[in-house]
Amino acid sequence: MIRLLRADEIECRVSTINGNGLSLLLFKDARVDQKILDETFSPFGWKRSHQSIDGNLYCTVEVWDSEKKQWIAKQDVGVMSHSEKEKGQASDSFKRACFNWGIGRELYTAPFIWVPAEKADIQKNGDRYVAKDRFRVQSIGYNGRREIAALAVVNQRGVKVYGLDRETENKAAPDKTPEGLTAGQMRILEKELERTGIAMEAVLDRYQLKGTGQMTPEIYKKALGSLKRTKPKEAA
């Protein structure tokens, strides 16, 4: 079985930011995928290839099955990079293909990570906000279902800015349904915001929220439904 990611193999990226705080996404890079493939299947037990289909770059990662005596392949498509188009698509398609093999799939169970403004160095640059801090995963823990159950994120000074212990929360309130959004839900919401051209701040104002960390699953459902009924910005 492919092992779970260690804390030092997970990177943090700022997803959304405003005057009230910022949200973080957890991700892995292609070097981690290569290392785990080598560890699990040996450097000679896997291979990758790329092909262009309808203008999109796909990556196929194949693993040698010694019992069946054949290569087993899994494929996925990459998303264009804003900086280096071809290199970005090649790297992204490789990482997505590795997700299909199970490498880093546990990141899809990450909680919504919100860092309030008092725990982050947020400054306004013109009409947008920027974060001066860098963040990293200090520790991470998993349950028996290979889901993230504990997480600690710190800034470059080692100060803890986010913490999660789902096991402790469940023991303290076993009948409580935890609120908050997962990283996967936030990705869906952000795609709709990009499609419609609506700012996150406008959504927060509509539901009288100070930040996305206050968005409950009920509000999320309403906001997403409203966005899906909105025309794309190109057609507005």
mmCIF file of C-alpha atoms in Angstrom:
data_model
loop_
_atom_site.group_PDB
_atom_site.id
_atom_site.type_symbol
_atom_site.label_atom_id
_atom_site.label_comp_id
_atom_site.label_asym_id
_atom_site.label_seq_id
_atom_site.Cartn_x
_atom_site.Cartn_y
_atom_site.Cartn_z
ATOM 1 C CA MET A 1 0.000 0.000 0.000
ATOM 2 C CA ILE A 2 1.203 3.492 -0.817
ATOM 3 C CA ARG A 3 2.137 5.276 2.399
ATOM 4 C CA LEU A 4 0.592 8.492 3.677
ATOM 5 C CA LEU A 5 2.375 11.812 3.308
ATOM 6 C CA ARG A 6 4.634 13.068 6.081
ATOM 7 C CA ALA A 7 4.363 16.625 7.371
ATOM 8 C CA ASP A 8 7.599 17.703 5.665
ATOM 9 C CA GLU A 9 6.247 16.503 2.298
ATOM 10 C CA ILE A 10 3.180 18.743 2.406
ATOM 11 C CA GLU A 11 3.244 22.399 1.358
ATOM 12 C CA CYS A 12 0.854 25.224 2.172
ATOM 13 C CA ARG A 13 -0.473 27.670 -0.411
ATOM 14 C CA VAL A 14 -2.577 30.766 0.215
ATOM 15 C CA SER A 15 -5.946 30.229 -1.459
ATOM 16 C CA THR A 16 -8.045 33.266 -0.528
ATOM 17 C CA ILE A 17 -7.127 36.392 1.384
ATOM 18 C CA ASN A 18 -8.858 39.522 2.657
ATOM 19 C CA GLY A 19 -8.615 41.944 5.522
ATOM 20 C CA ASN A 20 -10.096 39.411 7.945
ATOM 21 C CA GLY A 21 -7.640 36.616 7.250
ATOM 22 C CA LEU A 22 -6.592 34.015 4.712
ATOM 23 C CA SER A 23 -7.281 30.392 3.827
ATOM 24 C CA LEU A 24 -4.663 27.766 3.033
ATOM 25 C CA LEU A 25 -4.636 24.728 0.755
ATOM 26 C CA LEU A 26 -2.399 21.708 1.260
ATOM 27 C CA PHE A 27 -0.591 20.257 -1.730
ATOM 28 C CA LYS A 28 2.318 18.045 -2.783
ATOM 29 C CA ASP A 29 4.859 18.577 -5.527
ATOM 30 C CA ALA A 30 6.098 16.258 -8.262
ATOM 31 C CA ARG A 31 9.341 15.455 -6.409
ATOM 32 C CA VAL A 32 7.316 13.868 -3.598
ATOM 33 C CA ASP A 33 5.407 11.766 -6.133
ATOM 34 C CA GLN A 34 8.644 10.564 -7.713
ATOM 35 C CA LYS A 35 10.145 9.678 -4.331
ATOM 36 C CA ILE A 36 7.111 7.667 -3.196
ATOM 37 C CA LEU A 37 6.873 5.863 -6.545
ATOM 38 C CA ASP A 38 10.543 4.895 -6.189
ATOM 39 C CA GLU A 39 10.012 3.742 -2.598
ATOM 40 C CA THR A 40 6.890 1.711 -3.387
ATOM 41 C CA PHE A 41 7.650 0.217 -6.793
ATOM 42 C CA SER A 42 11.447 0.781 -7.130
ATOM 43 C CA PRO A 43 12.956 3.170 -9.704
ATOM 44 C CA PHE A 44 12.565 0.466 -12.351
ATOM 45 C CA GLY A 45 8.999 -0.475 -11.454
ATOM 46 C CA TRP A 46 7.175 2.559 -12.824
ATOM 47 C CA LYS A 47 7.255 4.890 -15.807
ATOM 48 C CA ARG A 48 5.495 8.000 -17.078
ATOM 49 C CA SER A 49 4.564 9.326 -20.495
ATOM 50 C CA HIS A 50 2.718 12.366 -21.854
ATOM 51 C CA GLN A 51 0.413 12.886 -24.791
ATOM 52 C CA SER A 52 -1.666 15.758 -26.132
ATOM 53 C CA ILE A 53 -5.398 15.125 -26.609
ATOM 54 C CA ASP A 54 -7.582 17.919 -28.014
ATOM 55 C CA GLY A 55 -4.989 20.482 -26.982
ATOM 56 C CA ASN A 56 -4.745 19.205 -23.401
ATOM 57 C CA LEU A 57 -1.666 17.497 -21.984
ATOM 58 C CA TYR A 58 -2.268 14.110 -20.343
ATOM 59 C CA CYS A 59 0.131 12.078 -18.224
ATOM 60 C CA THR A 60 0.072 8.296 -17.897
ATOM 61 C CA VAL A 61 1.812 6.673 -14.934
ATOM 62 C CA GLU A 62 2.369 2.938 -15.362
ATOM 63 C CA VAL A 63 3.347 0.457 -12.655
ATOM 64 C CA TRP A 64 4.702 -3.034 -13.309
ATOM 65 C CA ASP A 65 2.475 -5.835 -11.953
ATOM 66 C CA SER A 66 4.799 -8.786 -11.375
ATOM 67 C CA GLU A 67 1.909 -11.225 -10.880
ATOM 68 C CA LYS A 68 0.074 -10.321 -14.093
ATOM 69 C CA LYS A 69 3.363 -9.651 -15.906
ATOM 70 C CA GLN A 70 2.068 -6.420 -17.408
ATOM 71 C CA TRP A 71 2.068 -2.663 -16.948
ATOM 72 C CA ILE A 72 -0.975 -1.150 -15.204
ATOM 73 C CA ALA A 73 -1.683 2.436 -16.295
ATOM 74 C CA LYS A 74 -3.566 5.364 -14.786
ATOM 75 C CA GLN A 75 -3.966 8.690 -16.574
ATOM 76 C CA ASP A 76 -5.084 12.269 -15.885
ATOM 77 C CA VAL A 77 -5.028 15.687 -17.527
ATOM 78 C CA GLY A 78 -3.076 18.757 -16.459
ATOM 79 C CA VAL A 79 -4.169 22.332 -15.904
ATOM 80 C CA MET A 80 -2.340 25.184 -17.620
ATOM 81 C CA SER A 81 0.208 27.091 -15.547
ATOM 82 C CA HIS A 82 0.227 30.904 -15.676
ATOM 83 C CA SER A 83 4.049 31.031 -15.708
ATOM 84 C CA GLU A 84 5.358 28.122 -17.801
ATOM 85 C CA LYS A 85 2.548 26.670 -19.908
ATOM 86 C CA GLU A 86 4.025 23.356 -21.095
ATOM 87 C CA LYS A 87 6.097 22.638 -17.984
ATOM 88 C CA GLY A 88 3.149 23.524 -15.755
ATOM 89 C CA GLN A 89 0.756 21.205 -17.573
ATOM 90 C CA ALA A 90 3.299 18.376 -17.587
ATOM 91 C CA SER A 91 3.910 18.661 -13.848
ATOM 92 C CA ASP A 92 0.227 19.064 -13.007
ATOM 93 C CA SER A 93 -0.876 16.111 -15.128
ATOM 94 C CA PHE A 94 1.814 13.951 -13.496
ATOM 95 C CA LYS A 95 0.692 14.930 -9.997
ATOM 96 C CA ARG A 96 -2.949 14.260 -10.888
ATOM 97 C CA ALA A 97 -2.077 10.846 -12.324
ATOM 98 C CA CYS A 98 -0.248 10.056 -9.077
ATOM 99 C CA PHE A 99 -3.373 11.041 -7.142
ATOM 100 C CA ASN A 100 -5.129 8.298 -9.125
ATOM 101 C CA TRP A 101 -2.550 5.846 -7.793
ATOM 102 C CA GLY A 102 -3.342 7.060 -4.275
ATOM 103 C CA ILE A 103 -0.320 9.264 -3.613
ATOM 104 C CA GLY A 104 -1.479 12.197 -1.485
ATOM 105 C CA ARG A 105 -5.153 11.343 -1.872
ATOM 106 C CA GLU A 106 -5.518 11.980 1.857
ATOM 107 C CA LEU A 107 -5.134 15.707 1.139
ATOM 108 C CA TYR A 108 -8.695 15.671 -0.211
ATOM 109 C CA THR A 109 -9.849 15.074 3.380
ATOM 110 C CA ALA A 110 -8.134 18.230 4.648
ATOM 111 C CA PRO A 111 -10.270 20.637 6.660
ATOM 112 C CA PHE A 112 -10.899 24.195 5.594
ATOM 113 C CA ILE A 113 -7.842 25.995 6.993
ATOM 114 C CA TRP A 114 -8.600 29.573 8.008
ATOM 115 C CA VAL A 115 -5.919 31.823 9.521
ATOM 116 C CA PRO A 116 -7.450 34.962 11.081
ATOM 117 C CA ALA A 117 -5.826 38.335 10.458
ATOM 118 C CA GLU A 118 -4.464 38.537 14.004
ATOM 119 C CA LYS A 119 -2.338 35.444 13.313
ATOM 120 C CA ALA A 120 -1.035 36.533 9.911
ATOM 121 C CA ASP A 121 0.943 39.434 8.462
ATOM 122 C CA ILE A 122 -1.568 40.678 5.892
ATOM 123 C CA GLN A 123 -0.952 43.928 4.044
ATOM 124 C CA LYS A 124 -2.878 45.776 1.382
ATOM 125 C CA ASN A 125 -1.069 46.381 -1.893
ATOM 126 C CA GLY A 126 -3.177 48.660 -4.062
ATOM 127 C CA ASP A 127 -6.605 47.072 -4.379
ATOM 128 C CA ARG A 128 -5.569 43.626 -3.189
ATOM 129 C CA TYR A 129 -4.308 41.958 -0.027
ATOM 130 C CA VAL A 130 -1.021 40.073 0.204
ATOM 131 C CA ALA A 131 0.427 37.773 2.855
ATOM 132 C CA LYS A 132 3.966 38.374 4.052
ATOM 133 C CA ASP A 133 4.081 35.097 5.987
ATOM 134 C CA ARG A 134 5.138 31.656 4.825
ATOM 135 C CA PHE A 135 3.376 28.623 6.230
ATOM 136 C CA ARG A 136 4.260 24.964 6.678
ATOM 137 C CA VAL A 137 2.733 21.830 8.147
ATOM 138 C CA GLN A 138 4.367 21.161 11.508
ATOM 139 C CA SER A 139 2.595 17.867 12.201
ATOM 140 C CA ILE A 140 -0.162 15.719 10.756
ATOM 141 C CA GLY A 141 -2.058 12.634 11.892
ATOM 142 C CA TYR A 142 -4.443 10.197 10.191
ATOM 143 C CA ASN A 143 -7.255 7.882 11.258
ATOM 144 C CA GLY A 144 -7.842 4.288 10.175
ATOM 145 C CA ARG A 145 -9.629 5.455 7.030
ATOM 146 C CA ARG A 146 -6.514 7.335 5.875
ATOM 147 C CA GLU A 147 -8.227 10.676 6.575
ATOM 148 C CA ILE A 148 -6.575 13.688 8.167
ATOM 149 C CA ALA A 149 -7.497 13.626 11.870
ATOM 150 C CA ALA A 150 -4.898 16.004 13.331
ATOM 151 C CA LEU A 151 -3.071 18.949 11.817
ATOM 152 C CA ALA A 152 -0.839 21.788 12.989
ATOM 153 C CA VAL A 153 0.258 24.658 10.724
ATOM 154 C CA VAL A 154 2.916 27.182 11.727
ATOM 155 C CA ASN A 155 4.407 30.307 10.157
ATOM 156 C CA GLN A 156 8.056 30.918 9.316
ATOM 157 C CA ARG A 157 8.750 31.839 12.963
ATOM 158 C CA GLY A 158 7.353 28.543 14.192
ATOM 159 C CA VAL A 159 4.219 30.150 15.668
ATOM 160 C CA LYS A 160 1.145 27.931 15.435
ATOM 161 C CA VAL A 161 -1.585 29.573 13.355
ATOM 162 C CA TYR A 162 -3.945 26.622 12.890
ATOM 163 C CA GLY A 163 -4.642 23.427 14.783
ATOM 164 C CA LEU A 164 -7.027 20.491 14.366
ATOM 165 C CA ASP A 165 -7.610 17.404 16.487
ATOM 166 C CA ARG A 166 -10.742 15.658 15.273
ATOM 167 C CA GLU A 167 -10.314 12.773 17.702
ATOM 168 C CA THR A 168 -10.366 15.138 20.683
ATOM 169 C CA GLU A 169 -13.317 17.052 19.229
ATOM 170 C CA ASN A 170 -15.316 13.854 18.742
ATOM 171 C CA LYS A 171 -14.625 12.714 22.306
ATOM 172 C CA ALA A 172 -15.638 16.079 23.719
ATOM 173 C CA ALA A 173 -18.856 16.288 21.678
ATOM 174 C CA PRO A 174 -19.639 12.901 20.076
ATOM 175 C CA ASP A 175 -23.131 13.945 18.960
ATOM 176 C CA LYS A 176 -22.033 17.239 17.427
ATOM 177 C CA THR A 177 -21.727 17.596 13.675
ATOM 178 C CA PRO A 178 -18.594 19.688 13.085
ATOM 179 C CA GLU A 179 -19.158 22.801 11.017
ATOM 180 C CA GLY A 180 -16.810 24.305 8.507
ATOM 181 C CA LEU A 181 -15.833 23.514 4.937
ATOM 182 C CA THR A 182 -13.392 21.019 3.542
ATOM 183 C CA ALA A 183 -10.624 21.993 1.151
ATOM 184 C CA GLY A 184 -12.527 20.238 -1.638
ATOM 185 C CA GLN A 185 -15.634 22.353 -1.010
ATOM 186 C CA MET A 186 -13.539 25.510 -1.069
ATOM 187 C CA ARG A 187 -12.025 24.548 -4.416
ATOM 188 C CA ILE A 188 -15.504 24.124 -5.882
ATOM 189 C CA LEU A 189 -16.601 27.489 -4.484
ATOM 190 C CA GLU A 190 -13.495 29.245 -5.788
ATOM 191 C CA LYS A 191 -14.037 27.806 -9.288
ATOM 192 C CA GLU A 192 -17.570 29.218 -9.323
ATOM 193 C CA LEU A 193 -16.300 32.602 -8.133
ATOM 194 C CA GLU A 194 -13.726 32.612 -10.930
ATOM 195 C CA ARG A 195 -16.349 31.560 -13.499
ATOM 196 C CA THR A 196 -18.804 34.284 -12.511
ATOM 197 C CA GLY A 197 -16.270 36.991 -11.690
ATOM 198 C CA ILE A 198 -17.864 37.516 -8.271
ATOM 199 C CA ALA A 199 -15.514 38.395 -5.414
ATOM 200 C CA MET A 200 -15.409 36.325 -2.247
ATOM 201 C CA GLU A 201 -15.985 39.527 -0.264
ATOM 202 C CA ALA A 202 -19.367 39.974 -1.994
ATOM 203 C CA VAL A 203 -20.449 36.498 -0.882
ATOM 204 C CA LEU A 204 -19.295 37.152 2.685
ATOM 205 C CA ASP A 205 -21.151 40.482 2.783
ATOM 206 C CA ARG A 206 -24.359 38.874 1.510
ATOM 207 C CA TYR A 207 -24.406 36.381 4.374
ATOM 208 C CA GLN A 208 -22.965 38.845 6.914
ATOM 209 C CA LEU A 209 -19.805 36.837 7.533
ATOM 210 C CA LYS A 210 -16.468 38.261 8.658
ATOM 211 C CA GLY A 211 -14.519 35.525 6.911
ATOM 212 C CA THR A 212 -14.853 32.190 5.109
ATOM 213 C CA GLY A 213 -14.044 30.433 8.369
ATOM 214 C CA GLN A 214 -17.550 31.331 9.535
ATOM 215 C CA MET A 215 -19.242 29.736 6.527
ATOM 216 C CA THR A 216 -21.357 26.792 7.639
ATOM 217 C CA PRO A 217 -22.335 23.910 5.325
ATOM 218 C CA GLU A 218 -25.847 25.401 5.086
ATOM 219 C CA ILE A 219 -24.591 28.811 3.950
ATOM 220 C CA TYR A 220 -22.130 27.110 1.600
ATOM 221 C CA LYS A 221 -24.988 25.216 -0.076
ATOM 222 C CA LYS A 222 -26.994 28.405 -0.536
ATOM 223 C CA ALA A 223 -24.013 30.395 -1.841
ATOM 224 C CA LEU A 224 -22.956 27.662 -4.265
ATOM 225 C CA GLY A 225 -26.497 27.269 -5.568
ATOM 226 C CA SER A 226 -26.773 31.003 -6.173
ATOM 227 C CA LEU A 227 -23.416 31.082 -7.999
ATOM 228 C CA LYS A 228 -24.375 28.141 -10.227
ATOM 229 C CA ARG A 229 -27.463 30.081 -11.333
ATOM 230 C CA THR A 230 -25.299 33.097 -12.254
ATOM 231 C CA LYS A 231 -24.100 33.561 -15.828
ATOM 232 C CA PRO A 232 -20.361 33.385 -16.584
ATOM 233 C CA LYS A 233 -18.578 36.724 -16.470
ATOM 234 C CA GLU A 234 -17.981 36.557 -20.232
ATOM 235 C CA ALA A 235 -21.751 36.446 -20.824
ATOM 236 C CA ALA A 236 -22.670 39.049 -18.221
#
